[in-house]
Amino acid sequence: MQKKTFQLIVDNTSGVLSRIAGLFSRRGYNIESITAGVTADPRFTRITIVTSGDDEILDQIEKQVAKLIDVRDIRELVPEESVYRELALIKVKAGAAERPSIIAVANVFRANIIDVGAENLIIELTGSQSKIDAFLRLLDGYEILELARTGVAGLCRGVDKVVYIAE
Amino acid sequence: MNGAQAMVKCLEMEGVKTVFGYPGVAICPFYDSILDSEIRTVLIRTEQNAAHAASGMARVTGQVGVCAVTSGPGATNLITGIATAFADSIPLVCITGQVNSELIGSDVFQEADITGAAESFVKYSYLVKNAEDIPRIFKEAFYIANTGRRGPVLIDVPIDVQNAPVKKFRYPEGDVVLRTYKPTVKGHAVQIKKVMAELEKAKRPVICAGGGVLLSGAEGMLREFSHKYQVPVVTTMMGIGAMQTEDELYFGMVGNNGAPCANRAMNDADMVIMVGARVADRAVNQPEIITRDKVLVHMDVDPAEIGKNAGPTIPLVGDARHIFEHMMQIEIECDHGLWLQTLYEYSQTMKETRRTRPEYIDPSEFIRRLSDRMERDAVYVADVGQNQIWSCRSCIVRDGKFLTSGGMGTMGYSIPAAMGAKLACPDRQVVAACGDGSFQMSMMELATMRQHDIPVKIIVIANGYLGMVREFQKNTYGGRYSVVELSGSPDLSKLAEAYGIRFIRVSERKEMDAAIDAFLRDDDAVLMECVIDPMDTVK
């Protein structure tokens, strides 16, 4: 089993997300995370999928997704040649006593405190999945009330592998 | 012009001659408009069979088959037909009526989310939201259905869209350009050279032809190629008819139920060329056998099929006809005389081990004799069950077609598919062969045959059992037969009489030839019951 991140450029039609999600579920492929958002060209949506499987499965995923009529392009975001980011919002229970130490940890990770209540904080953290995982481990001693993670978005570096959408 | 008239106009522009279907309120605007068209409408007796009939038509013409049904249950009944076409890559455009756009999602009468429900069985689907989009959508749908790997496309049209005005009808001309869909047709030249280089080296090559050969219209090319380079050919179930049965280079169907010598050829080969075949479980039980110690070439128009079940040495994406054409331009020296000699010995010595009781008609022998007397270009449609296996092994195909539901194994396919084939080719003999189980899944279509004067010849191979399941239960559950006995079946002579169809029954070997002659004599509909040993098996 290995992990792979794919970026897809798809036609911005209604139902395209359900077609892709449906393909993964009916063929039994894993989705660890999926994110979608419009590209610079509003006709297209960029989808980033983190998935896992053995070589044959990953090969099939790429081919089966490519086969969907709405899919313009699918390619792997190779870790060494790409940047990935995920956003997490973490609501932590924090009275006056815990607050300074949580803020200190947050500062080390360059996280932002975006909301402060009498009994809680909301922390915003952007980074790779492993950075977010590490941060969450450090919050182990505190009570996390709610956690929202966006899943990974990514781009490859440089100008060589840009998918031009010219018509 | 309104949306419904635009839909009919689109079908005319695509050259559609026949629409199979079943009306209901939500598709009524369409069925009203089609009255003003030359397009023939056929009222099928259940929606599933509309898709099968369209499939039969598509498979003999190479053109897209069309069916149109209403919303809700009409649409959901169609799903098995769509799934059957999808599994065998048959090009269809399936039109469903839908409830008023504004009511979608509110669970009104006869509402079903058919684009959602059919999603995993269609190549693509459309829910039409604007009548002005109808010409573009239809043009795209026909293009998608009949290019690349063929398949069914669903168009769901709400009734208000059918009734909405279309200000200016303009059918898109020329090739369809879709931003995201560009099937590969031509094979990669470097890969093709590699294949020919390997073929030159190979001592024991074999071609395994699948349904893709027929879908691309590459039968002629395959036959020419195989003779030019003296390469023996076997087929999958879907590939039957790609070679003439009596061709000296043809060695039969592979797979669990295939010919022993065909499987032996695959096992002993040092080079296997799979063309338009999926390497699915029924044809190739153990994919490692065709990859181990062999050069495996896998040609398919669908890149996702290559490597799905077996990792090929040389993958080759493209349309079979183009690839064969290209390959034949490359001259190589090869002599496979010894290998062919070995295969002839196999085909002489490796016979079926199935035992039959002499007092009964042997269905295999019956099918062989029947198909031998059929016209050269006849269409034979096999249903699903034991009858399918006997047909696959024994039907002699020459210039005609052999159709069956290979991927999905949908019982009841043969009669509606035969009707579609007959309507497409009224001058050709069309025979549907089913068991007494599969016959009862489609026997309501005898009325359609009568109403629309479609003279299909039907054989019911009757054993009073769901024989294929019974055989499985015999082998797997030690003969504990569960829910496989077909008592209560109607007297077929009376049924035929009730529908006004000529009837023949044959139960003894000595009557066989006379019965077959009577069956094939005139170009009229006949129902022939062939009574066999209730305990007969395929193995």
XYZ file of C-alpha atoms in Angstrom:
706
model
C 0.000 0.000 0.000
C 1.262 3.426 -0.857
C -0.227 6.848 -0.824
C -0.623 8.970 -3.928
C -1.989 12.435 -4.531
C -3.715 13.088 -7.828
C -4.733 16.376 -9.274
C -7.689 16.396 -11.637
C -8.896 19.093 -13.926
C -12.568 18.467 -14.664
C -15.363 20.134 -16.552
C -17.348 22.251 -14.140
C -20.646 20.389 -14.711
C -23.268 19.559 -12.152
C -22.759 16.070 -10.875
C -19.072 15.821 -11.678
C -18.083 15.383 -8.029
C -20.649 12.662 -7.506
C -19.417 10.883 -10.651
C -15.876 10.848 -9.318
C -16.844 9.929 -5.769
C -19.188 7.255 -7.161
C -16.392 5.749 -9.243
C -14.182 5.453 -6.155
C -16.877 3.845 -4.038
C -18.142 1.357 -6.624
C -14.689 0.144 -7.559
C -13.626 -0.020 -3.920
C -10.852 2.569 -4.107
C -9.838 4.495 -0.981
C -10.236 8.233 -0.675
C -8.249 9.730 2.180
C -9.199 13.231 1.232
C -10.809 15.048 -1.635
C -10.932 18.769 -2.235
C -12.470 20.706 -5.081
C -12.467 24.298 -6.201
C -12.760 26.322 -9.347
C -9.592 26.967 -11.396
C -8.406 30.215 -12.954
C -10.637 29.247 -15.883
C -14.176 29.116 -14.454
C -15.177 26.339 -16.872
C -12.960 23.942 -14.955
C -12.661 22.654 -11.425
C -9.491 21.395 -9.809
C -9.894 18.349 -7.612
C -7.128 17.000 -5.412
C -7.534 13.440 -4.225
C -5.295 11.650 -1.760
C -5.706 7.922 -2.186
C -3.860 4.727 -1.397
C -3.458 1.263 -2.818
C -0.917 -1.030 -4.426
C 0.657 -0.218 -7.789
C -2.027 -1.950 -9.856
C -4.856 -0.226 -8.007
C -3.210 3.187 -8.302
C -2.692 2.570 -12.015
C -6.352 1.586 -12.393
C -7.486 4.649 -10.433
C -5.619 6.894 -12.815
C -7.017 5.149 -15.903
C -10.586 4.801 -14.703
C -10.742 8.432 -13.622
C -9.217 9.543 -16.912
C -11.969 7.622 -18.697
C -14.774 9.688 -17.176
C -16.101 11.971 -19.861
C -15.930 15.059 -17.635
C -12.304 14.586 -16.673
C -9.934 16.732 -18.680
C -6.704 15.688 -17.026
C -5.452 13.566 -14.183
C -1.859 13.345 -13.011
C 0.049 12.516 -9.924
C 1.353 15.291 -7.736
C 4.773 13.753 -7.148
C 5.855 14.699 -3.601
C 9.345 15.923 -4.537
C 8.008 18.096 -7.328
C 4.896 19.452 -5.670
C 3.665 21.453 -2.727
C 0.706 20.344 -0.646
C -1.227 22.292 1.915
C -4.116 21.562 4.201
C -6.041 23.914 6.451
C -7.278 22.870 9.879
C -9.558 24.727 12.281
C -9.281 23.439 15.828
C -11.595 24.453 18.645
C -9.874 23.754 21.964
C -11.342 24.033 25.429
C -9.199 26.698 27.102
C -9.910 28.562 30.286
C -7.671 31.365 31.482
C -5.249 28.838 32.991
C -4.605 26.790 29.806
C -4.667 29.661 27.390
C -0.995 30.814 27.536
C 0.473 27.349 26.996
C -1.815 26.585 24.047
C -0.964 29.917 22.463
C 2.712 29.166 22.932
C 2.404 25.854 21.081
C 0.359 27.562 18.375
C 3.056 30.179 17.922
C 5.722 27.540 17.428
C 3.633 26.117 14.587
C 2.809 29.562 13.235
C -0.841 28.878 13.755
C -3.266 31.743 14.230
C -5.748 32.195 17.008
C -8.806 33.339 15.122
C -11.413 33.290 17.855
C -11.239 33.546 21.619
C -14.135 32.799 23.935
C -14.304 32.645 27.698
C -13.864 28.854 27.626
C -12.365 28.141 24.203
C -10.024 29.094 21.390
C -10.246 28.452 17.664
C -6.858 27.879 16.081
C -6.192 28.072 12.370
C -3.258 26.054 11.037
C -2.052 25.633 7.474
C 0.559 23.143 6.436
C 1.303 19.668 5.267
C -0.763 16.826 6.670
C 2.143 15.712 8.843
C 2.530 19.173 10.344
C -1.151 19.249 11.265
C -0.914 15.740 12.683
C 2.092 16.786 14.772
C 0.289 19.831 16.071
C -2.736 17.768 17.044
C -0.484 15.376 18.954
C 0.875 18.294 20.952
C -2.676 19.256 21.896
C -3.172 15.791 23.360
C -3.330 17.042 26.905
C -6.103 19.503 26.082
C -9.692 18.886 25.186
C -10.338 19.359 21.459
C -14.007 20.295 21.138
C -14.194 20.304 17.360
C -11.869 19.773 14.452
C -12.371 20.748 10.816
C -9.754 19.720 8.227
C -10.099 20.690 4.572
C -8.097 17.909 3.011
C -5.088 18.466 0.823
C -4.792 20.912 -2.031
C -1.624 20.863 -4.096
C 0.211 22.198 -7.108
C 3.314 21.028 -8.869
C 6.338 23.255 -8.866
C 7.739 25.052 -11.880
C 6.109 25.820 -15.213
C 6.803 22.535 -17.024
C 3.809 20.583 -15.908
C 1.101 23.212 -15.932
C -2.125 21.986 -17.525
C -2.936 24.680 -20.032
C -6.599 24.930 -20.739
C -6.541 26.683 -24.037
C -9.279 26.153 -26.531
C -40.704 24.129 -32.453
C -40.654 22.748 -28.930
C -38.194 20.544 -27.080
C -39.948 17.309 -28.015
C -39.967 18.223 -31.700
C -36.305 19.117 -31.409
C -35.592 15.685 -29.885
C -37.290 13.949 -32.809
C -35.486 16.189 -35.278
C -32.172 15.255 -33.636
C -32.950 11.556 -34.051
C -33.752 12.189 -37.722
C -30.472 14.047 -38.146
C -28.666 11.045 -36.670
C -30.362 8.753 -39.177
C -32.363 6.868 -36.566
C -34.980 4.626 -38.195
C -36.539 2.900 -35.194
C -37.263 3.799 -31.584
C -38.195 1.085 -29.099
C -40.124 2.163 -26.082
C -43.037 2.439 -23.777
C -44.849 5.739 -23.270
C -46.101 7.399 -20.108
C -47.136 10.926 -19.255
C -43.607 12.260 -18.803
C -42.493 11.208 -22.312
C -45.800 11.987 -24.068
C -44.637 15.212 -25.744
C -41.877 13.188 -27.433
C -44.228 10.405 -28.506
C -46.664 13.021 -29.814
C -43.965 14.651 -31.938
C -42.652 11.386 -33.318
C -46.036 10.840 -35.011
C -45.021 13.545 -37.497
C -41.772 11.750 -38.299
C -40.843 8.817 -40.515
C -39.180 7.158 -37.536
C -40.759 3.841 -36.708
C -41.928 3.321 -33.133
C -42.134 -0.132 -31.594
C -44.203 -0.674 -28.469
C -42.216 -3.141 -26.449
C -43.995 -4.942 -23.586
C -41.600 -4.101 -20.805
C -38.966 -1.359 -20.747
C -35.945 -3.572 -20.141
C -36.588 -5.162 -23.506
C -36.599 -1.766 -25.226
C -32.913 -1.467 -24.384
C -32.254 -5.095 -25.449
C -34.053 -4.553 -28.764
C -32.059 -1.376 -29.370
C -28.935 -3.382 -28.487
C -29.776 -6.076 -31.057
C -30.289 -3.391 -33.661
C -27.019 -1.654 -32.772
C -25.055 -4.881 -32.934
C -26.117 -5.785 -36.457
C -25.921 -2.266 -37.902
C -23.009 -0.739 -35.998
C -25.207 2.288 -35.446
C -26.514 3.623 -32.168
C -29.683 1.893 -30.922
C -32.366 4.137 -29.475
C -35.069 3.577 -26.886
C -37.404 5.985 -25.132
C -39.421 5.358 -21.993
C -41.239 7.344 -19.361
C -40.122 8.538 -15.954
C -40.145 6.646 -12.646
C -40.809 2.921 -13.087
C -40.345 3.161 -16.857
C -36.872 4.517 -16.326
C -35.922 2.132 -13.510
C -37.163 -0.861 -15.523
C -34.763 0.200 -18.232
C -31.725 -0.056 -15.969
C -31.061 -3.777 -16.476
C -31.115 -3.203 -20.216
C -28.712 -0.301 -19.896
C -26.406 -2.298 -17.631
C -26.453 -5.186 -20.116
C -25.423 -2.855 -22.935
C -22.763 -1.261 -20.735
C -21.187 -4.597 -19.835
C -20.926 -5.527 -23.528
C -20.002 -2.007 -24.736
C -23.048 -1.632 -26.995
C -23.791 1.900 -28.231
C -27.236 3.074 -27.135
C -28.954 6.379 -26.598
C -31.607 5.870 -23.931
C -34.139 8.645 -23.557
C -36.215 8.907 -20.405
C -39.017 11.332 -19.649
C -38.737 13.105 -16.334
C -41.203 14.996 -14.145
C -41.450 18.762 -14.363
C -38.078 20.400 -13.608
C -39.474 22.404 -10.739
C -40.780 19.265 -9.062
C -37.529 17.284 -9.292
C -36.451 16.276 -5.819
C -39.900 16.481 -4.264
C -40.825 12.793 -4.758
C -43.853 13.437 -6.943
C -45.716 10.721 -8.840
C -43.428 8.630 -11.077
C -40.323 10.542 -10.146
C -37.030 8.658 -10.024
C -33.500 10.029 -10.043
C -32.591 7.988 -13.093
C -29.335 9.756 -13.923
C -28.239 9.035 -10.358
C -29.535 5.465 -10.343
C -27.994 4.537 -13.689
C -24.709 6.334 -13.088
C -22.551 3.261 -12.761
C -23.986 1.637 -15.913
C -23.771 4.487 -18.396
C -20.893 5.867 -20.359
C -22.384 9.278 -19.770
C -25.722 10.829 -18.831
C -27.483 14.127 -19.247
C -30.320 15.746 -17.358
C -31.572 18.357 -19.819
C -32.342 21.629 -18.104
C -32.829 23.879 -21.086
C -34.608 22.989 -24.317
C -32.126 25.060 -26.301
C -29.404 22.555 -25.283
C -31.202 19.608 -26.889
C -29.391 19.670 -30.274
C -25.967 19.891 -28.655
C -26.733 17.206 -26.086
C -28.118 14.754 -28.643
C -25.186 15.311 -30.966
C -22.750 14.687 -28.110
C -24.700 11.675 -26.849
C -24.586 9.886 -30.210
C -20.910 10.711 -30.558
C -19.991 9.506 -27.078
C -22.068 6.322 -27.437
C -20.461 5.228 -30.693
C -16.825 6.265 -30.370
C -13.958 5.003 -28.253
C -15.197 2.164 -26.138
C -18.874 2.055 -27.101
C -21.570 2.239 -24.475
C -24.981 3.510 -23.469
C -25.680 7.207 -22.952
C -28.744 8.312 -21.025
C -30.672 11.522 -21.715
C -33.253 12.439 -19.095
C -35.673 15.107 -20.325
C -38.188 16.730 -17.952
C -41.638 17.163 -19.448
C -41.541 20.967 -19.221
C -38.299 20.962 -21.215
C -40.003 18.840 -23.877
C -42.800 21.414 -24.003
C -40.579 24.485 -23.872
C -40.022 26.468 -27.080
C -36.797 26.047 -29.046
C -36.333 29.330 -30.869
C -33.797 28.295 -33.433
C -33.005 24.650 -34.118
C -29.496 24.205 -35.372
C -28.005 20.732 -35.310
C -24.221 20.897 -34.773
C -22.403 19.897 -37.941
C -19.215 17.971 -38.404
C -17.140 16.351 -35.728
C -17.970 16.776 -32.104
C -15.182 18.401 -30.138
C -15.424 17.758 -26.432
C -12.905 19.407 -24.155
C -12.557 16.354 -22.000
C -13.226 13.344 -24.258
C -10.739 12.381 -26.930
C -10.633 8.619 -27.553
C -7.496 7.133 -29.067
C -8.201 5.463 -32.391
C -4.849 4.962 -34.054
C -2.410 2.611 -32.395
C 1.021 3.856 -31.418
C 3.413 3.170 -34.301
C 6.323 2.157 -32.074
C 4.169 -0.319 -30.169
C 2.847 -1.770 -33.409
C 6.392 -2.326 -34.642
C 7.216 -4.066 -31.381
C 4.231 -6.390 -31.793
C 5.299 -7.349 -35.297
C 8.889 -7.895 -34.161
C 7.648 -10.214 -31.425
C 5.377 -12.011 -33.870
C 8.356 -12.650 -36.107
C 10.195 -14.250 -33.187
C 7.226 -16.175 -31.820
C 6.989 -19.902 -32.345
C 3.486 -20.403 -30.976
C 1.433 -17.218 -31.315
C -2.317 -17.074 -30.843
C -4.823 -14.260 -31.227
C -7.655 -14.073 -28.721
C -10.401 -11.915 -30.231
C -13.084 -10.332 -28.072
C -16.226 -8.317 -28.693
C -14.128 -5.256 -29.463
C -13.216 -6.776 -32.831
C -16.891 -6.864 -33.808
C -17.594 -3.417 -32.347
C -14.853 -1.888 -34.445
C -15.948 -3.797 -37.540
C -12.563 -5.462 -37.721
C -13.700 -9.026 -38.546
C -12.442 -8.779 -42.120
C -9.112 -7.370 -40.995
C -8.688 -10.037 -38.336
C -9.355 -12.831 -40.830
C -6.966 -11.311 -43.341
C -4.280 -10.805 -40.707
C -4.584 -14.288 -39.309
C -4.302 -15.844 -42.776
C -1.514 -13.589 -43.951
C 0.721 -14.458 -40.999
C -0.807 -17.889 -40.318
C -1.722 -17.058 -36.739
C -4.389 -19.230 -35.113
C -7.369 -17.472 -33.517
C -9.520 -18.213 -30.503
C -12.324 -15.958 -29.267
C -14.049 -14.978 -26.069
C -17.807 -15.403 -25.850
C -18.322 -11.847 -27.078
C -15.892 -12.426 -29.919
C -17.770 -15.373 -31.453
C -18.322 -14.671 -35.136
C -15.161 -12.599 -35.493
C -13.802 -15.641 -37.332
C -15.975 -17.994 -39.343
C -16.518 -21.103 -37.257
C -15.263 -23.337 -40.041
C -12.138 -21.306 -40.733
C -9.132 -23.614 -40.531
C -7.338 -21.082 -38.334
C -10.178 -20.830 -35.813
C -9.970 -23.010 -32.718
C -13.059 -22.053 -30.732
C -14.067 -20.169 -27.624
C -11.813 -19.911 -24.575
C -12.783 -19.974 -20.928
C -14.395 -22.125 -18.303
C -17.052 -23.217 -20.741
C -14.907 -23.005 -23.817
C -13.391 -25.513 -26.180
C -10.586 -27.586 -24.631
C -8.308 -27.023 -27.613
C -8.854 -23.245 -27.475
C -7.768 -23.172 -23.845
C -4.845 -25.446 -24.636
C -3.799 -23.072 -27.397
C -3.771 -20.176 -24.934
C -1.803 -22.164 -22.371
C 0.796 -23.504 -24.784
C 1.304 -20.291 -26.717
C 4.479 -18.273 -26.343
C 2.722 -15.139 -27.563
C -0.888 -14.146 -26.901
C -2.439 -11.212 -28.715
C -5.601 -10.140 -26.908
C -7.733 -7.880 -29.110
C -10.761 -6.055 -27.743
C -11.121 -8.485 -24.864
C -11.218 -7.670 -21.182
C -9.388 -10.716 -19.837
C -12.456 -11.121 -17.625
C -12.986 -14.088 -15.314
C -15.234 -16.079 -17.612
C -12.726 -16.081 -20.460
C -9.469 -16.135 -18.538
C -9.895 -17.699 -15.150
C -6.273 -17.321 -14.106
C -4.710 -14.258 -15.736
C -1.253 -15.347 -14.617
C -1.428 -18.210 -17.122
C -1.470 -15.814 -20.048
C 1.310 -13.650 -18.641
C 3.735 -16.251 -17.340
C 6.441 -17.256 -19.852
C 4.604 -15.469 -22.613
C 4.640 -12.296 -24.555
C 1.224 -10.786 -23.903
C 0.050 -8.093 -26.286
C -3.106 -6.369 -25.172
C -4.905 -4.175 -27.690
C -7.938 -2.269 -26.586
C -9.555 1.040 -27.338
C -10.042 1.533 -23.600
C -6.689 2.132 -21.864
C -8.250 1.221 -18.514
C -8.792 -2.375 -19.677
C -5.117 -2.833 -20.377
C -3.405 -4.055 -17.263
C -6.675 -4.262 -15.290
C -6.652 -8.042 -15.063
C -3.302 -8.981 -16.571
C -0.131 -6.981 -17.026
C 0.787 -7.040 -20.721
C 4.276 -7.064 -22.208
C 3.123 -4.718 -24.943
C 0.116 -2.492 -24.285
C -1.481 -1.067 -27.407
C -4.309 1.433 -27.173
C -6.453 1.965 -30.231
C -9.210 0.721 -32.485
C -8.734 -2.867 -33.687
C -9.470 -2.065 -37.332
C -6.840 0.672 -37.493
C -4.296 -1.430 -35.668
C -4.707 -4.481 -37.917
C -4.544 -2.265 -40.969
C -1.326 -0.730 -39.717
C 0.205 -4.065 -38.692
C -0.399 -5.592 -42.100
C 1.751 -2.934 -43.719
C 4.732 -4.428 -41.928
C 6.257 -7.406 -43.705
C 7.706 -10.131 -41.529
C 8.923 -13.655 -42.098
C 7.110 -16.226 -40.057
C 6.175 -19.849 -40.305
C 3.875 -21.381 -37.743
C 3.228 -24.620 -39.547
C 4.404 -26.856 -36.716
C 2.337 -25.000 -34.156
C -0.754 -25.206 -36.355
C -0.136 -28.900 -36.788
C -0.087 -29.316 -33.016
C -3.328 -27.377 -32.687
C -5.049 -29.506 -35.336
C -4.060 -32.552 -33.345
C -5.499 -30.970 -30.207
C -8.741 -30.148 -31.934
C -9.022 -33.718 -33.196
C -8.166 -35.399 -29.912
C -9.423 -33.039 -27.205
C -13.151 -33.503 -27.233
C -15.824 -32.547 -24.759
C -16.162 -35.045 -21.974
C -19.865 -34.354 -21.513
C -22.010 -37.453 -21.626
C -25.495 -37.482 -23.092
C -28.277 -40.030 -22.954
C -28.990 -41.345 -26.442
C -32.771 -41.374 -26.059
C -32.789 -37.585 -25.822
C -31.922 -34.825 -28.244
C -28.443 -33.515 -27.587
C -28.907 -29.729 -27.579
C -25.337 -29.205 -28.805
C -25.927 -31.443 -31.785
C -29.294 -29.803 -32.366
C -27.748 -26.326 -32.446
C -24.961 -27.482 -34.735
C -27.411 -28.935 -37.224
C -29.742 -25.969 -37.001
C -27.015 -23.376 -37.487
C -25.530 -25.426 -40.318
C -28.808 -25.084 -42.210
C -29.345 -21.433 -41.435
C -28.624 -18.921 -44.173
C -24.982 -17.868 -44.409
C -25.670 -14.361 -43.099
C -28.198 -15.376 -40.444
C -28.224 -13.739 -37.007
C -28.284 -16.140 -34.067
C -29.072 -14.734 -30.628
C -28.291 -16.930 -27.652
C -29.898 -16.275 -24.295
C -28.352 -17.014 -20.913
C -28.069 -20.324 -19.120
C -27.110 -23.764 -20.389
C -28.540 -22.808 -23.766
C -25.898 -20.077 -24.016
C -23.034 -22.470 -23.431
C -24.363 -25.061 -25.858
C -24.879 -22.285 -28.402
C -21.418 -20.836 -27.915
C -19.825 -24.203 -28.457
C -21.907 -25.481 -31.293
C -23.364 -22.632 -33.298
C -21.776 -22.395 -36.742
C -21.306 -18.764 -37.716
C -20.362 -17.885 -41.272
C -21.153 -14.416 -42.617
C -23.753 -13.751 -39.975
C -23.688 -12.676 -36.373
C -23.753 -14.385 -33.021
C -25.239 -12.185 -30.304
C -25.571 -12.830 -26.615
C -25.395 -11.034 -23.287
C -21.833 -11.921 -22.375
C -20.781 -9.542 -19.620
C -23.957 -9.161 -17.625
C -25.517 -12.522 -18.455
C -29.012 -11.077 -18.597
C -31.725 -13.705 -18.981
C -34.424 -12.769 -21.446
C -32.010 -10.960 -23.769
C -32.427 -13.128 -26.847
C -36.000 -12.451 -27.989
C -35.957 -8.634 -27.788
C -32.404 -8.478 -29.200
C -33.469 -10.747 -32.064
C -36.435 -8.457 -32.726
C -34.097 -5.475 -32.950
C -31.800 -7.378 -35.313
C -34.696 -8.480 -37.507
C -36.123 -4.978 -37.795
C -32.690 -3.705 -38.789
C -32.158 -6.485 -41.336
C -35.553 -7.713 -42.524
C -33.940 -9.806 -45.252
C -31.826 -11.859 -42.893
C -32.847 -14.919 -40.976
C -32.912 -14.173 -37.249
C -33.068 -16.956 -34.678
C -33.348 -16.529 -30.918
C -32.428 -19.522 -28.783
C -33.419 -19.566 -25.133
C -34.122 -21.952 -22.328
C -37.545 -22.359 -20.762
C -36.423 -20.053 -17.947
C -35.120 -17.241 -20.092
C -38.051 -17.596 -22.505
C -40.470 -16.849 -19.695
C -38.559 -13.696 -18.875
C -39.363 -12.250 -22.295
C -42.345 -14.173 -23.605
C -44.536 -11.091 -23.392
C -42.670 -9.878 -26.473
C -44.501 -12.429 -28.630
C -47.205 -9.759 -28.686
C -44.725 -7.167 -29.936
C -43.662 -9.562 -32.685
C -47.275 -9.943 -33.734
C -48.204 -6.281 -33.468
C -45.236 -5.055 -35.490
C -44.889 -8.111 -37.719
C -41.350 -9.041 -36.711
C -40.805 -12.619 -37.893
C -38.207 -13.836 -35.429
C -37.708 -17.566 -35.078
C -37.564 -18.718 -31.486
C -36.227 -21.957 -30.080
C -37.007 -22.901 -26.520
C -34.636 -25.574 -25.280
C -36.883 -27.007 -22.625
C -35.695 -29.063 -19.687
C -38.105 -27.884 -17.012
C -35.292 -26.479 -14.920
C -33.134 -23.431 -14.492
C -30.492 -25.775 -15.795
C -27.358 -23.707 -15.327
C -28.145 -23.036 -11.673
C -29.162 -26.631 -11.143
C -25.869 -27.807 -12.600
C -24.042 -25.443 -10.250
C -26.025 -26.728 -7.289
C -25.248 -30.277 -8.356
C -21.518 -29.567 -8.425
C -21.292 -27.208 -5.479
C -24.080 -28.222 -3.107
C -24.005 -31.951 -3.708
C -27.286 -31.999 -5.608
C -29.402 -30.102 -3.065
C -31.610 -28.392 -5.614
C -33.093 -25.161 -4.411
C -35.642 -23.062 -6.338
C -34.608 -24.309 -9.778
C -37.555 -26.453 -10.820
C -39.734 -24.757 -13.422
C -43.066 -26.440 -12.938
C -46.144 -24.449 -13.846
C -44.707 -23.402 -17.191
C -47.361 -22.902 -19.853
C -48.089 -25.353 -22.647
C -46.067 -23.634 -25.356
C -48.262 -24.943 -28.171
C -51.249 -23.195 -26.626
C -49.224 -20.112 -25.909
C -48.088 -19.932 -29.530
C -51.657 -20.435 -30.656
C -52.852 -17.694 -28.326
C -50.395 -15.294 -29.943
C -51.105 -16.621 -33.435
C -47.596 -17.927 -33.969
C -46.697 -21.181 -35.731
C -45.504 -23.868 -33.342
C -43.267 -26.918 -33.645
C -42.293 -29.336 -30.935
C -39.426 -31.761 -31.263
C -38.371 -34.258 -28.652
C -36.824 -37.170 -30.548
C -33.543 -37.329 -32.371
C -34.989 -38.827 -35.501
C -37.426 -35.902 -35.877
C -34.697 -33.346 -35.546
C -33.801 -32.674 -39.171
C -37.398 -32.500 -40.363
C -38.261 -30.149 -37.519
C -35.323 -27.883 -38.317
C -36.329 -27.769 -41.969
C -39.881 -26.862 -41.055
C -38.614 -24.264 -38.605
C -36.410 -22.522 -41.162
C -38.652 -23.025 -44.192
C -40.556 -19.746 -44.419
C -39.706 -16.290 -43.292
C -42.359 -16.258 -40.613
C -42.296 -16.247 -36.854
C -42.080 -19.738 -35.388
C -41.870 -20.964 -31.854
C -40.069 -24.273 -31.635
C -39.877 -26.223 -28.427
C -36.941 -28.577 -28.287
C -37.439 -30.957 -25.391
C -34.182 -32.274 -23.973
C -32.972 -34.458 -21.154
C -34.077 -32.632 -17.981
C -30.775 -33.581 -16.362
C -28.489 -32.657 -19.257
C -25.424 -30.614 -18.358
C -22.931 -28.389 -20.119
C -19.961 -30.201 -18.632
